[in-house]
Amino acid sequence: MAGPFRFGDFELDVAAFALRREGTPVRLEKIPMELLVLLVEHAGKLVARDSIHAALWGSDVFLDRDAAINTAMRKIRKALGDDADRPRFVETVVGKGLRFVGPIIRETTNARGQASNYQLTRGTHAFALQNGENLIGRDPDVHIFLDHPSVSRRHARISITADRVVLADLNSRNGTCVDGRGITSATELHDGTIIGVGPITLTFVLLSGVASTRPMSSRVGLPDADRPWRK
């Protein structure tokens, strides 16, 4: 399972949809938690209010956008003990959006506490993969949690065995791609493979020390550009 984000005394376990402070659970409702995950996953970048609205509620849902976002943000600040005037974690850019400004450590160990041999990367963030099945989607219980309305709840699956790693689409609404091509059956992954999960772009990375049948792809260093992949 992908390791958590750590910032200050806090641990945000995206896969478990849980926030902890020094190991103690911190209660946070669904919408504020989804907003915190969104901001942490885009740490250092300004997330516009329109983007927050689309990610949390969907662009076709009509509500008082600013009031809803402000309410969720107040609950996040209360949970983190953050001060809007002197933020340690989340900065408000008036009239524009929000930015996570706290330093983040991204864990890359698997559920057994062992170093992972494989990762999915998205921009500067890495998601460790475990041996066996790794589910990708928008369901909080999956291994790789991608909070985007175009990602299905259980979108795709990466299966890791002793001799191969394969990706399968799980009848997702917007499809799964490998190196720009939609897949309809289980497809083997190699170091540097670009994976499209709906509109989200991920890179499959084979860590050093593991035998590889393919040299490192130059595409591993590409910036995190979310493209509209389709079957």
PDB file of C-alpha atoms in Angstrom:
ATOM      1  CA  MET A   1       0.000   0.000   0.000  1.00  0.00           C
ATOM      2  CA  ALA A   2       1.250   3.501  -0.709  1.00  0.00           C
ATOM      3  CA  GLY A   3       2.914   5.123   2.237  1.00  0.00           C
ATOM      4  CA  PRO A   4       1.481   8.287   3.837  1.00  0.00           C
ATOM      5  CA  PHE A   5       2.378  11.954   3.519  1.00  0.00           C
ATOM      6  CA  ARG A   6       4.024  13.391   6.636  1.00  0.00           C
ATOM      7  CA  PHE A   7       4.065  17.076   7.543  1.00  0.00           C
ATOM      8  CA  GLY A   8       4.809  18.506  10.978  1.00  0.00           C
ATOM      9  CA  ASP A   9       3.342  16.157  13.599  1.00  0.00           C
ATOM     10  CA  PHE A  10       0.784  14.846  11.116  1.00  0.00           C
ATOM     11  CA  GLU A  11       0.473  11.810   8.891  1.00  0.00           C
ATOM     12  CA  LEU A  12      -2.031  11.820   6.030  1.00  0.00           C
ATOM     13  CA  ASP A  13      -2.659   8.260   4.892  1.00  0.00           C
ATOM     14  CA  VAL A  14      -4.387   8.772   1.554  1.00  0.00           C
ATOM     15  CA  ALA A  15      -5.019   5.073   0.929  1.00  0.00           C
ATOM     16  CA  ALA A  16      -6.705   4.693   4.347  1.00  0.00           C
ATOM     17  CA  PHE A  17      -8.378   8.117   4.066  1.00  0.00           C
ATOM     18  CA  ALA A  18      -7.091   8.924   7.552  1.00  0.00           C
ATOM     19  CA  LEU A  19      -5.341  11.807   9.291  1.00  0.00           C
ATOM     20  CA  ARG A  20      -3.223  11.140  12.381  1.00  0.00           C
ATOM     21  CA  ARG A  21      -1.212  13.271  14.756  1.00  0.00           C
ATOM     22  CA  GLU A  22       1.715  11.408  16.305  1.00  0.00           C
ATOM     23  CA  GLY A  23      -0.188   8.187  15.684  1.00  0.00           C
ATOM     24  CA  THR A  24      -3.488   9.399  17.150  1.00  0.00           C
ATOM     25  CA  PRO A  25      -6.459   9.650  14.721  1.00  0.00           C
ATOM     26  CA  VAL A  26      -7.669  13.184  14.001  1.00  0.00           C
ATOM     27  CA  ARG A  27     -11.343  13.411  13.105  1.00  0.00           C
ATOM     28  CA  LEU A  28     -12.040  15.165   9.819  1.00  0.00           C
ATOM     29  CA  GLU A  29     -15.246  14.964   7.812  1.00  0.00           C
ATOM     30  CA  LYS A  30     -15.329  13.649   4.235  1.00  0.00           C
ATOM     31  CA  ILE A  31     -15.298  16.936   2.287  1.00  0.00           C
ATOM     32  CA  PRO A  32     -12.565  18.601   4.402  1.00  0.00           C
ATOM     33  CA  MET A  33     -10.511  15.394   4.157  1.00  0.00           C
ATOM     34  CA  GLU A  34     -10.907  15.311   0.367  1.00  0.00           C
ATOM     35  CA  LEU A  35      -9.851  18.947   0.191  1.00  0.00           C
ATOM     36  CA  LEU A  36      -6.790  18.290   2.361  1.00  0.00           C
ATOM     37  CA  VAL A  37      -5.797  15.332   0.169  1.00  0.00           C
ATOM     38  CA  LEU A  38      -6.211  17.452  -2.964  1.00  0.00           C
ATOM     39  CA  LEU A  39      -4.039  20.243  -1.552  1.00  0.00           C
ATOM     40  CA  VAL A  40      -1.336  17.911  -0.234  1.00  0.00           C
ATOM     41  CA  GLU A  41      -1.154  16.046  -3.547  1.00  0.00           C
ATOM     42  CA  HIS A  42      -0.589  19.422  -5.250  1.00  0.00           C
ATOM     43  CA  ALA A  43       1.739  20.763  -2.541  1.00  0.00           C
ATOM     44  CA  GLY A  44       3.452  24.005  -3.496  1.00  0.00           C
ATOM     45  CA  LYS A  45       0.973  24.695  -6.306  1.00  0.00           C
ATOM     46  CA  LEU A  46      -1.977  27.058  -6.226  1.00  0.00           C
ATOM     47  CA  VAL A  47      -5.209  25.071  -6.542  1.00  0.00           C
ATOM     48  CA  ALA A  48      -7.883  27.353  -7.986  1.00  0.00           C
ATOM     49  CA  ARG A  49     -11.327  27.472  -6.415  1.00  0.00           C
ATOM     50  CA  ASP A  50     -12.926  26.306  -9.662  1.00  0.00           C
ATOM     51  CA  SER A  51     -10.624  23.276  -9.655  1.00  0.00           C
ATOM     52  CA  ILE A  52     -11.491  22.522  -6.031  1.00  0.00           C
ATOM     53  CA  HIS A  53     -15.207  22.754  -6.833  1.00  0.00           C
ATOM     54  CA  ALA A  54     -14.848  20.388  -9.805  1.00  0.00           C
ATOM     55  CA  ALA A  55     -12.711  17.879  -7.886  1.00  0.00           C
ATOM     56  CA  LEU A  56     -14.852  17.754  -4.726  1.00  0.00           C
ATOM     57  CA  TRP A  57     -18.385  18.166  -6.036  1.00  0.00           C
ATOM     58  CA  GLY A  58     -18.202  17.977  -9.820  1.00  0.00           C
ATOM     59  CA  SER A  59     -18.564  20.924 -12.178  1.00  0.00           C
ATOM     60  CA  ASP A  60     -22.241  20.118 -12.757  1.00  0.00           C
ATOM     61  CA  VAL A  61     -23.138  20.446  -9.046  1.00  0.00           C
ATOM     62  CA  PHE A  62     -24.500  23.878  -8.173  1.00  0.00           C
ATOM     63  CA  LEU A  63     -23.850  25.253  -4.684  1.00  0.00           C
ATOM     64  CA  ASP A  64     -22.386  28.294  -2.974  1.00  0.00           C
ATOM     65  CA  ARG A  65     -18.865  27.364  -4.003  1.00  0.00           C
ATOM     66  CA  ASP A  66     -16.926  29.843  -1.881  1.00  0.00           C
ATOM     67  CA  ALA A  67     -18.975  29.222   1.261  1.00  0.00           C
ATOM     68  CA  ALA A  68     -18.580  25.444   0.911  1.00  0.00           C
ATOM     69  CA  ILE A  69     -14.819  25.677   0.354  1.00  0.00           C
ATOM     70  CA  ASN A  70     -14.378  28.156   3.217  1.00  0.00           C
ATOM     71  CA  THR A  71     -16.314  25.891   5.586  1.00  0.00           C
ATOM     72  CA  ALA A  72     -14.167  22.893   4.639  1.00  0.00           C
ATOM     73  CA  MET A  73     -11.014  24.975   5.025  1.00  0.00           C
ATOM     74  CA  ARG A  74     -12.004  26.164   8.516  1.00  0.00           C
ATOM     75  CA  LYS A  75     -12.402  22.523   9.590  1.00  0.00           C
ATOM     76  CA  ILE A  76      -8.991  21.665   8.149  1.00  0.00           C
ATOM     77  CA  ARG A  77      -7.343  24.567   9.993  1.00  0.00           C
ATOM     78  CA  LYS A  78      -9.015  23.497  13.239  1.00  0.00           C
ATOM     79  CA  ALA A  79      -7.806  19.905  12.795  1.00  0.00           C
ATOM     80  CA  LEU A  80      -4.240  21.009  11.984  1.00  0.00           C
ATOM     81  CA  GLY A  81      -4.108  23.892  14.463  1.00  0.00           C
ATOM     82  CA  ASP A  82      -3.261  26.154  11.537  1.00  0.00           C
ATOM     83  CA  ASP A  83      -3.569  29.947  11.577  1.00  0.00           C
ATOM     84  CA  ALA A  84      -4.975  31.601   8.445  1.00  0.00           C
ATOM     85  CA  ASP A  85      -2.931  34.766   9.126  1.00  0.00           C
ATOM     86  CA  ARG A  86       0.338  32.877   9.743  1.00  0.00           C
ATOM     87  CA  PRO A  87      -0.188  29.530   7.996  1.00  0.00           C
ATOM     88  CA  ARG A  88       2.186  26.633   8.558  1.00  0.00           C
ATOM     89  CA  PHE A  89       0.335  24.336   6.205  1.00  0.00           C
ATOM     90  CA  VAL A  90      -2.317  25.948   3.979  1.00  0.00           C
ATOM     91  CA  GLU A  91      -2.097  29.414   2.482  1.00  0.00           C
ATOM     92  CA  THR A  92      -5.180  31.242   1.213  1.00  0.00           C
ATOM     93  CA  VAL A  93      -4.646  33.337  -1.900  1.00  0.00           C
ATOM     94  CA  VAL A  94      -7.580  35.738  -1.742  1.00  0.00           C
ATOM     95  CA  GLY A  95      -9.875  35.493  -4.751  1.00  0.00           C
ATOM     96  CA  LYS A  96      -7.753  32.751  -6.332  1.00  0.00           C
ATOM     97  CA  GLY A  97      -7.478  29.553  -4.351  1.00  0.00           C
ATOM     98  CA  LEU A  98      -5.457  27.597  -1.804  1.00  0.00           C
ATOM     99  CA  ARG A  99      -1.883  26.327  -1.620  1.00  0.00           C
ATOM    100  CA  PHE A 100      -0.336  23.724   0.690  1.00  0.00           C
ATOM    101  CA  VAL A 101       2.933  25.302   1.850  1.00  0.00           C
ATOM    102  CA  GLY A 102       4.129  22.917   4.577  1.00  0.00           C
ATOM    103  CA  PRO A 103       7.191  20.697   3.965  1.00  0.00           C
ATOM    104  CA  ILE A 104       6.125  17.139   3.073  1.00  0.00           C
ATOM    105  CA  ILE A 105       7.840  13.791   3.428  1.00  0.00           C
ATOM    106  CA  ARG A 106       6.364  11.041   1.243  1.00  0.00           C
ATOM    107  CA  GLU A 107       6.860   7.541   2.656  1.00  0.00           C
ATOM    108  CA  THR A 108       7.729   4.786   0.156  1.00  0.00           C
ATOM    109  CA  THR A 109       7.469   1.601   2.221  1.00  0.00           C
ATOM    110  CA  ASN A 110       4.895  -1.130   1.698  1.00  0.00           C
ATOM    111  CA  ALA A 111       2.370  -2.528   4.147  1.00  0.00           C
ATOM    112  CA  ARG A 112       4.993  -4.867   5.679  1.00  0.00           C
ATOM    113  CA  GLY A 113       7.339  -1.967   6.382  1.00  0.00           C
ATOM    114  CA  GLN A 114       9.754  -3.105   3.666  1.00  0.00           C
ATOM    115  CA  ALA A 115      11.202  -0.888   0.997  1.00  0.00           C
ATOM    116  CA  SER A 116       9.093  -1.102  -2.124  1.00  0.00           C
ATOM    117  CA  ASN A 117      10.662  -2.285  -5.395  1.00  0.00           C
ATOM    118  CA  TYR A 118       8.158  -0.413  -7.555  1.00  0.00           C
ATOM    119  CA  GLN A 119       6.491   2.981  -7.534  1.00  0.00           C
ATOM    120  CA  LEU A 120       3.963   5.048  -9.383  1.00  0.00           C
ATOM    121  CA  THR A 121       4.985   8.681  -9.584  1.00  0.00           C
ATOM    122  CA  ARG A 122       2.883  11.745 -10.210  1.00  0.00           C
ATOM    123  CA  GLY A 123       4.909  14.905 -10.376  1.00  0.00           C
ATOM    124  CA  THR A 124       7.056  15.009  -7.221  1.00  0.00           C
ATOM    125  CA  HIS A 125       4.953  12.425  -5.370  1.00  0.00           C
ATOM    126  CA  ALA A 126       5.631   8.683  -5.270  1.00  0.00           C
ATOM    127  CA  PHE A 127       3.189   5.875  -4.427  1.00  0.00           C
ATOM    128  CA  ALA A 128       4.843   2.640  -3.302  1.00  0.00           C
ATOM    129  CA  LEU A 129       3.451  -0.588  -4.772  1.00  0.00           C
ATOM    130  CA  GLN A 130       3.203  -3.865  -2.870  1.00  0.00           C
ATOM    131  CA  ASN A 131       3.531  -7.430  -4.097  1.00  0.00           C
ATOM    132  CA  GLY A 132       0.169  -8.777  -5.205  1.00  0.00           C
ATOM    133  CA  GLU A 133      -2.733  -6.533  -6.203  1.00  0.00           C
ATOM    134  CA  ASN A 134      -2.696  -2.727  -6.088  1.00  0.00           C
ATOM    135  CA  LEU A 135      -6.049  -1.094  -6.829  1.00  0.00           C
ATOM    136  CA  ILE A 136      -6.152   2.392  -8.354  1.00  0.00           C
ATOM    137  CA  GLY A 137      -9.199   4.650  -8.166  1.00  0.00           C
ATOM    138  CA  ARG A 138     -11.362   7.109  -6.269  1.00  0.00           C
ATOM    139  CA  ASP A 139     -12.585   4.718  -3.567  1.00  0.00           C
ATOM    140  CA  PRO A 140     -10.870   5.647  -0.242  1.00  0.00           C
ATOM    141  CA  ASP A 141     -10.106   1.948   0.350  1.00  0.00           C
ATOM    142  CA  VAL A 142      -7.953   1.451  -2.757  1.00  0.00           C
ATOM    143  CA  HIS A 143      -4.156   1.359  -2.642  1.00  0.00           C
ATOM    144  CA  ILE A 144      -3.585   4.338  -4.959  1.00  0.00           C
ATOM    145  CA  PHE A 145      -6.238   6.957  -4.195  1.00  0.00           C
ATOM    146  CA  LEU A 146      -6.818   9.520  -6.983  1.00  0.00           C
ATOM    147  CA  ASP A 147      -9.455  12.031  -6.028  1.00  0.00           C
ATOM    148  CA  HIS A 148     -10.736  13.194  -9.400  1.00  0.00           C
ATOM    149  CA  PRO A 149     -14.347  12.959 -10.656  1.00  0.00           C
ATOM    150  CA  SER A 150     -13.224  11.401 -13.969  1.00  0.00           C
ATOM    151  CA  VAL A 151     -11.485   8.534 -12.167  1.00  0.00           C
ATOM    152  CA  SER A 152     -13.721   5.542 -11.406  1.00  0.00           C
ATOM    153  CA  ARG A 153     -13.988   4.321  -7.818  1.00  0.00           C
ATOM    154  CA  ARG A 154     -12.109   1.140  -8.776  1.00  0.00           C
ATOM    155  CA  HIS A 155     -10.485   2.185 -12.001  1.00  0.00           C
ATOM    156  CA  ALA A 156      -7.544  -0.147 -12.619  1.00  0.00           C
ATOM    157  CA  ARG A 157      -5.357  -2.791 -10.991  1.00  0.00           C
ATOM    158  CA  ILE A 158      -1.606  -3.382 -10.986  1.00  0.00           C
ATOM    159  CA  SER A 159      -0.653  -6.976 -10.176  1.00  0.00           C
ATOM    160  CA  ILE A 160       2.911  -7.703  -9.078  1.00  0.00           C
ATOM    161  CA  THR A 161       4.363 -11.236  -9.082  1.00  0.00           C
ATOM    162  CA  ALA A 162       7.925 -12.524  -8.879  1.00  0.00           C
ATOM    163  CA  ASP A 163       8.552 -12.214 -12.622  1.00  0.00           C
ATOM    164  CA  ARG A 164       6.200  -9.567 -14.037  1.00  0.00           C
ATOM    165  CA  VAL A 165       4.039  -6.526 -13.378  1.00  0.00           C
ATOM    166  CA  VAL A 166       0.769  -6.126 -15.285  1.00  0.00           C
ATOM    167  CA  LEU A 167      -1.901  -3.434 -15.464  1.00  0.00           C
ATOM    168  CA  ALA A 168      -5.587  -4.138 -16.098  1.00  0.00           C
ATOM    169  CA  ASP A 169      -8.496  -1.755 -16.572  1.00  0.00           C
ATOM    170  CA  LEU A 170     -11.507  -2.549 -14.350  1.00  0.00           C
ATOM    171  CA  ASN A 171     -14.224  -1.489 -16.791  1.00  0.00           C
ATOM    172  CA  SER A 172     -13.630   2.128 -15.877  1.00  0.00           C
ATOM    173  CA  ARG A 173     -15.775   4.903 -17.275  1.00  0.00           C
ATOM    174  CA  ASN A 174     -12.948   6.890 -18.892  1.00  0.00           C
ATOM    175  CA  GLY A 175     -10.469   4.135 -19.642  1.00  0.00           C
ATOM    176  CA  THR A 176      -6.863   3.284 -18.811  1.00  0.00           C
ATOM    177  CA  CYS A 177      -3.943   3.877 -21.173  1.00  0.00           C
ATOM    178  CA  VAL A 178      -0.386   2.625 -21.464  1.00  0.00           C
ATOM    179  CA  ASP A 179       2.001   4.933 -23.340  1.00  0.00           C
ATOM    180  CA  GLY A 180      -0.942   6.733 -24.933  1.00  0.00           C
ATOM    181  CA  ARG A 181      -2.932   3.684 -26.024  1.00  0.00           C
ATOM    182  CA  GLY A 182      -6.108   2.458 -24.381  1.00  0.00           C
ATOM    183  CA  ILE A 183      -5.884  -1.063 -23.008  1.00  0.00           C
ATOM    184  CA  THR A 184      -8.600  -3.721 -23.144  1.00  0.00           C
ATOM    185  CA  SER A 185      -6.626  -6.592 -21.586  1.00  0.00           C
ATOM    186  CA  ALA A 186      -3.884  -7.046 -18.991  1.00  0.00           C
ATOM    187  CA  THR A 187      -0.746  -5.232 -20.172  1.00  0.00           C
ATOM    188  CA  GLU A 188       2.789  -5.702 -18.892  1.00  0.00           C
ATOM    189  CA  LEU A 189       4.532  -2.682 -17.372  1.00  0.00           C
ATOM    190  CA  HIS A 190       8.200  -1.785 -17.676  1.00  0.00           C
ATOM    191  CA  ASP A 191      10.372   0.885 -16.127  1.00  0.00           C
ATOM    192  CA  GLY A 192       9.236   4.285 -17.409  1.00  0.00           C
ATOM    193  CA  THR A 193       5.816   3.193 -18.707  1.00  0.00           C
ATOM    194  CA  ILE A 194       3.392   6.127 -18.803  1.00  0.00           C
ATOM    195  CA  ILE A 195      -0.044   5.211 -17.438  1.00  0.00           C
ATOM    196  CA  GLY A 196      -3.188   7.242 -18.082  1.00  0.00           C
ATOM    197  CA  VAL A 197      -5.930   6.750 -15.473  1.00  0.00           C
ATOM    198  CA  GLY A 198      -8.780   8.788 -16.910  1.00  0.00           C
ATOM    199  CA  PRO A 199      -7.237  12.281 -17.057  1.00  0.00           C
ATOM    200  CA  ILE A 200      -4.445  11.509 -14.538  1.00  0.00           C
ATOM    201  CA  THR A 201      -0.918  10.742 -15.734  1.00  0.00           C
ATOM    202  CA  LEU A 202       1.298   8.389 -13.720  1.00  0.00           C
ATOM    203  CA  THR A 203       4.730   6.889 -14.392  1.00  0.00           C
ATOM    204  CA  PHE A 204       5.651   3.331 -13.428  1.00  0.00           C
ATOM    205  CA  VAL A 205       9.142   3.252 -11.906  1.00  0.00           C
ATOM    206  CA  LEU A 206      11.359   0.255 -11.224  1.00  0.00           C
ATOM    207  CA  LEU A 207      13.661   1.140  -8.329  1.00  0.00           C
ATOM    208  CA  SER A 208      17.392   0.421  -8.374  1.00  0.00           C
ATOM    209  CA  GLY A 209      18.493  -3.018  -7.298  1.00  0.00           C
ATOM    210  CA  VAL A 210      15.678  -4.832  -9.126  1.00  0.00           C
ATOM    211  CA  ALA A 211      16.426  -6.685 -12.349  1.00  0.00           C
ATOM    212  CA  SER A 212      14.994  -4.902 -15.381  1.00  0.00           C
ATOM    213  CA  THR A 213      14.304  -6.125 -18.887  1.00  0.00           C
ATOM    214  CA  ARG A 214      14.165  -2.590 -20.252  1.00  0.00           C
ATOM    215  CA  PRO A 215      16.467   0.431 -19.760  1.00  0.00           C
ATOM    216  CA  MET A 216      15.266   3.513 -17.938  1.00  0.00           C
ATOM    217  CA  SER A 217      12.951   5.572 -20.132  1.00  0.00           C
ATOM    218  CA  SER A 218      13.778   9.219 -20.583  1.00  0.00           C
ATOM    219  CA  ARG A 219      10.117   9.968 -19.965  1.00  0.00           C
ATOM    220  CA  VAL A 220      10.366   9.315 -16.218  1.00  0.00           C
ATOM    221  CA  GLY A 221      11.377  12.918 -15.685  1.00  0.00           C
ATOM    222  CA  LEU A 222       8.436  14.423 -17.542  1.00  0.00           C
ATOM    223  CA  PRO A 223       6.435  17.061 -15.637  1.00  0.00           C
ATOM    224  CA  ASP A 224       3.084  16.038 -14.224  1.00  0.00           C
ATOM    225  CA  ALA A 225       0.764  16.851 -17.117  1.00  0.00           C
ATOM    226  CA  ASP A 226      -2.727  15.465 -16.663  1.00  0.00           C
ATOM    227  CA  ARG A 227      -3.994  14.653 -20.140  1.00  0.00           C
ATOM    228  CA  PRO A 228      -7.460  13.477 -21.217  1.00  0.00           C
ATOM    229  CA  TRP A 229      -6.657   9.809 -21.901  1.00  0.00           C
ATOM    230  CA  ARG A 230      -9.403   7.749 -23.481  1.00  0.00           C
ATOM    231  CA  LYS A 231      -9.801   4.205 -24.834  1.00  0.00           C
TER     232      LYS A 231
END
